[in-house]
CSV table of C-alpha atoms in Angstrom, one decimal:
chain,number,residue,atom,x,y,z
A,28,UNK,CA,0.0,0.0,0.0
A,29,UNK,CA,3.0,2.3,0.3
A,30,UNK,CA,2.6,2.9,4.0
A,31,UNK,CA,4.0,1.0,7.0
A,32,UNK,CA,1.8,0.5,10.1
A,33,UNK,CA,2.6,2.1,13.5
A,34,UNK,CA,0.0,4.6,14.8
A,35,UNK,CA,1.4,8.1,15.3
A,36,UNK,CA,-0.1,11.0,17.1
A,37,UNK,CA,-0.1,14.6,15.8
A,38,UNK,CA,2.4,16.5,17.9
A,39,UNK,CA,1.2,19.6,19.8
A,40,UNK,CA,3.9,21.6,17.9
A,41,UNK,CA,2.5,20.5,14.5
A,42,UNK,CA,-1.1,21.1,15.6
A,43,UNK,CA,-0.2,24.6,16.8
A,44,UNK,CA,1.8,25.3,13.6
A,45,UNK,CA,-1.1,24.2,11.4
A,46,UNK,CA,-3.6,26.3,13.4
A,47,UNK,CA,-1.4,29.3,12.9
A,48,UNK,CA,-0.6,28.7,9.2
A,49,UNK,CA,-3.8,27.3,7.7
A,50,UNK,CA,-7.5,28.3,7.7
A,51,UNK,CA,-8.5,25.0,9.3
A,52,UNK,CA,-9.8,24.8,12.9
A,53,UNK,CA,-8.4,22.5,15.5
A,54,UNK,CA,-11.3,20.0,15.0
A,55,UNK,CA,-10.9,20.1,11.2
A,56,UNK,CA,-7.1,19.5,11.5
A,57,UNK,CA,-7.7,16.5,13.7
A,58,UNK,CA,-10.4,15.2,11.3
A,59,UNK,CA,-7.9,15.5,8.4
A,60,UNK,CA,-5.2,13.8,10.5
A,61,UNK,CA,-7.4,10.8,11.4
A,62,UNK,CA,-8.2,10.2,7.7
A,63,UNK,CA,-4.5,10.6,6.8
A,64,UNK,CA,-3.3,8.2,9.5
A,65,UNK,CA,-6.0,5.7,8.4
A,66,UNK,CA,-4.5,5.6,4.9
A,67,UNK,CA,-0.9,6.0,6.1
A,68,UNK,CA,-0.5,4.7,9.7
A,69,UNK,CA,3.2,5.6,9.8
A,70,UNK,CA,2.4,9.2,9.0
A,71,UNK,CA,4.0,9.4,5.6
A,72,UNK,CA,2.4,9.2,2.2
A,73,UNK,CA,4.6,7.7,-0.6
A,74,UNK,CA,4.4,8.7,-4.2
A,75,UNK,CA,3.0,5.3,-5.1
A,76,UNK,CA,0.2,5.6,-2.6
A,77,UNK,CA,-0.5,9.2,-3.7
A,78,UNK,CA,-0.9,8.2,-7.3
A,79,UNK,CA,-3.1,5.3,-6.3
A,80,UNK,CA,-5.4,7.6,-4.4
A,81,UNK,CA,-5.4,10.4,-7.0
A,82,UNK,CA,-6.1,8.0,-9.9
A,83,UNK,CA,-9.6,7.3,-8.5
A,84,UNK,CA,-10.7,10.8,-9.2
A,85,UNK,CA,-9.7,10.5,-12.9
A,86,UNK,CA,-10.7,7.0,-14.1
A,87,UNK,CA,-10.6,8.0,-17.8
A,88,UNK,CA,-7.2,9.5,-17.8
A,89,UNK,CA,-3.6,8.7,-17.1
A,90,UNK,CA,-2.7,10.2,-13.7
A,91,UNK,CA,0.9,9.1,-13.2
A,92,UNK,CA,2.7,12.1,-14.9
A,93,UNK,CA,0.5,14.8,-13.4
A,94,UNK,CA,0.6,13.1,-9.9
A,95,UNK,CA,4.4,13.1,-10.1
A,96,UNK,CA,4.4,16.9,-10.6
A,97,UNK,CA,1.8,17.4,-7.8
A,98,UNK,CA,3.7,15.2,-5.5
A,99,UNK,CA,6.9,17.1,-6.1
A,100,UNK,CA,5.2,20.3,-5.2
A,101,UNK,CA,3.6,18.8,-2.0
A,102,UNK,CA,6.9,17.3,-0.9
A,103,UNK,CA,8.4,20.5,0.4
A,104,UNK,CA,11.5,19.0,1.8
A,105,UNK,CA,12.2,16.6,-1.1
A,106,UNK,CA,12.2,13.6,1.1
A,107,UNK,CA,10.3,11.4,-1.4
A,108,UNK,CA,7.4,11.2,1.1
A,109,UNK,CA,4.7,13.6,2.2
A,110,UNK,CA,4.1,14.0,5.9
A,111,UNK,CA,0.8,15.3,7.4
A,112,UNK,CA,2.1,18.9,7.8
A,113,UNK,CA,3.2,19.1,4.1
A,114,UNK,CA,-0.1,17.5,3.1
A,115,UNK,CA,-2.4,19.9,5.0
A,116,UNK,CA,-0.4,23.0,4.1
A,117,UNK,CA,-0.8,22.1,0.4
A,118,UNK,CA,-4.5,21.2,0.8
A,119,UNK,CA,-5.0,24.5,2.6
A,120,UNK,CA,-3.6,26.4,-0.4
A,121,UNK,CA,-5.3,24.4,-3.1
A,122,UNK,CA,-8.7,24.2,-1.4
A,123,UNK,CA,-8.9,27.4,0.7
A,124,UNK,CA,-6.1,29.7,-0.5
A,125,UNK,CA,-6.8,33.0,-2.2
A,126,UNK,CA,-6.1,33.1,-6.0
A,127,UNK,CA,-2.6,34.5,-5.6
A,128,UNK,CA,-1.5,31.8,-3.1
A,129,UNK,CA,-2.9,29.1,-5.4
A,130,UNK,CA,-1.0,30.6,-8.3
A,131,UNK,CA,2.2,30.8,-6.3
A,132,UNK,CA,1.8,27.1,-5.5
A,133,UNK,CA,0.9,26.2,-9.1
A,134,UNK,CA,4.0,28.1,-10.3
A,135,UNK,CA,6.2,25.9,-8.2
A,136,UNK,CA,4.6,22.9,-9.9
A,137,UNK,CA,5.3,24.3,-13.4
A,138,UNK,CA,8.8,25.4,-12.5
A,139,UNK,CA,10.1,21.8,-12.6
A,140,UNK,CA,13.8,22.6,-12.1
A,141,UNK,CA,13.0,25.2,-9.4
A,142,UNK,CA,15.1,28.0,-11.1
A,143,UNK,CA,12.5,30.7,-10.6
A,144,UNK,CA,11.1,30.7,-14.1
A,145,UNK,CA,9.1,28.4,-16.4
A,146,UNK,CA,10.5,27.6,-19.9
A,147,UNK,CA,8.6,26.3,-22.8
A,148,UNK,CA,9.7,22.7,-22.2
A,149,UNK,CA,8.6,22.8,-18.6
A,150,UNK,CA,5.2,24.2,-19.5
A,151,UNK,CA,4.8,21.6,-22.3
A,152,UNK,CA,5.5,18.7,-19.9
A,153,UNK,CA,2.9,19.9,-17.4
A,154,UNK,CA,0.3,20.6,-20.1
A,155,UNK,CA,0.9,17.1,-21.6
A,156,UNK,CA,0.3,15.6,-18.2
A,157,UNK,CA,-2.9,17.6,-17.8
A,158,UNK,CA,-4.2,16.3,-21.2
A,159,UNK,CA,-3.2,12.8,-20.2
A,160,UNK,CA,-5.0,13.2,-16.9
A,161,UNK,CA,-8.2,14.5,-18.3
A,162,UNK,CA,-8.3,12.2,-21.3
A,163,UNK,CA,-10.7,13.2,-24.1
A,164,UNK,CA,-12.6,15.6,-22.0
A,165,UNK,CA,-9.9,18.2,-21.7
A,166,UNK,CA,-11.1,21.4,-20.1
A,167,UNK,CA,-14.7,20.5,-20.7
A,168,UNK,CA,-15.6,22.0,-17.3
A,169,UNK,CA,-14.2,25.4,-18.2
A,170,UNK,CA,-16.9,28.0,-18.2
A,171,UNK,CA,-15.7,29.7,-21.4
A,172,UNK,CA,-16.8,27.8,-24.5
A,173,UNK,CA,-13.5,28.4,-26.2
A,174,UNK,CA,-12.0,25.6,-24.2
A,175,UNK,CA,-14.9,23.2,-24.3
A,176,UNK,CA,-14.7,20.0,-26.2
A,177,UNK,CA,-11.6,18.7,-28.1
A,178,UNK,CA,-10.6,20.6,-31.2
A,179,UNK,CA,-8.1,18.6,-33.3
A,180,UNK,CA,-5.8,21.7,-33.1
A,181,UNK,CA,-6.0,21.7,-29.3
A,182,UNK,CA,-2.7,20.0,-28.7
A,183,UNK,CA,-0.4,20.5,-25.8
A,184,UNK,CA,2.1,22.1,-28.1
A,185,UNK,CA,-0.4,24.7,-29.4
A,186,UNK,CA,-1.8,25.3,-25.9
A,187,UNK,CA,1.8,26.0,-24.7
A,188,UNK,CA,2.4,28.4,-27.6
A,189,UNK,CA,-0.9,30.2,-26.7
A,190,UNK,CA,0.1,30.4,-23.0
A,191,UNK,CA,3.5,31.9,-23.8
A,192,UNK,CA,2.0,34.4,-26.2
A,193,UNK,CA,-0.2,35.7,-23.3
A,194,UNK,CA,2.1,35.3,-20.4
A,195,UNK,CA,5.7,35.9,-21.6
A,196,UNK,CA,5.3,39.7,-21.5
A,197,UNK,CA,9.0,40.5,-22.3
A,198,UNK,CA,9.2,37.7,-24.9
A,199,UNK,CA,12.4,36.3,-23.4
A,200,UNK,CA,11.3,32.7,-23.7
A,201,UNK,CA,10.6,32.1,-20.0
A,202,UNK,CA,7.7,33.0,-17.7
A,203,UNK,CA,8.5,34.5,-14.3
A,204,UNK,CA,6.3,34.0,-11.2
A,205,UNK,CA,5.0,37.6,-11.6
A,206,UNK,CA,4.1,37.1,-15.3
A,207,UNK,CA,2.5,33.8,-14.4
A,208,UNK,CA,0.3,35.3,-11.7
A,209,UNK,CA,-0.6,38.4,-13.7
A,210,UNK,CA,-1.5,36.3,-16.8
A,211,UNK,CA,-3.7,33.9,-14.8
A,212,UNK,CA,-5.5,36.7,-12.9
A,213,UNK,CA,-6.2,38.5,-16.1
A,214,UNK,CA,-7.6,35.4,-18.0
A,215,UNK,CA,-10.2,33.3,-16.2
A,216,UNK,CA,-9.9,30.4,-18.6
A,217,UNK,CA,-6.1,30.2,-18.1
A,218,UNK,CA,-6.6,30.5,-14.3
A,219,UNK,CA,-9.1,27.6,-14.3
A,220,UNK,CA,-6.9,25.4,-16.5
A,221,UNK,CA,-3.6,26.0,-14.8
A,222,UNK,CA,-4.8,25.7,-11.2
A,223,UNK,CA,-7.6,23.1,-11.9
A,224,UNK,CA,-10.0,25.5,-10.1
A,225,UNK,CA,-13.3,26.3,-11.7
A,226,UNK,CA,-14.1,29.2,-9.4
A,227,UNK,CA,-13.7,32.9,-10.4
A,228,UNK,CA,-10.3,34.5,-9.5
A,229,UNK,CA,-10.8,37.6,-7.4
A,230,UNK,CA,-9.4,40.7,-9.0
């Protein structure tokens, strides 16, 4: 299953940290922790288990590549495992964070080599993994009809070119975090696709 059994308790220090740094209440944190420990009794989530869980949400697509990128972003200390604190911090951003926080987190996922900018190849790799994940129904939930359905020209390569045309403001071939955030906040469809969030970004 990817987890070794031996029940662990959430330390007071971790509980205090999560109460101070997330929008979850003490009861919500404990509820999340119970579920996490049920799945991973040793308190650590491996990549294999993460992919196994995530795959259930996307039965028609291939989740492995996208999950690897998500996992890397969750695994803040690069240990190859996600502990509960890392897990809940990431959930807090993806589920409850304001649009800018979500975009900062998403930027980390797209910036595969962590050099502070996204090049065309990095963007292409993530877009390809999103297309694999969603299968034939790519972006069908986006509220703007321009992304609905699957146009034969709607390839990861073309999508990457479109994204760079919008976001790469100084046309230097890379997208900075500032360009990424500005581009997504100015374009609802891009925001929804690149953060997997169907709500409206606040401006």
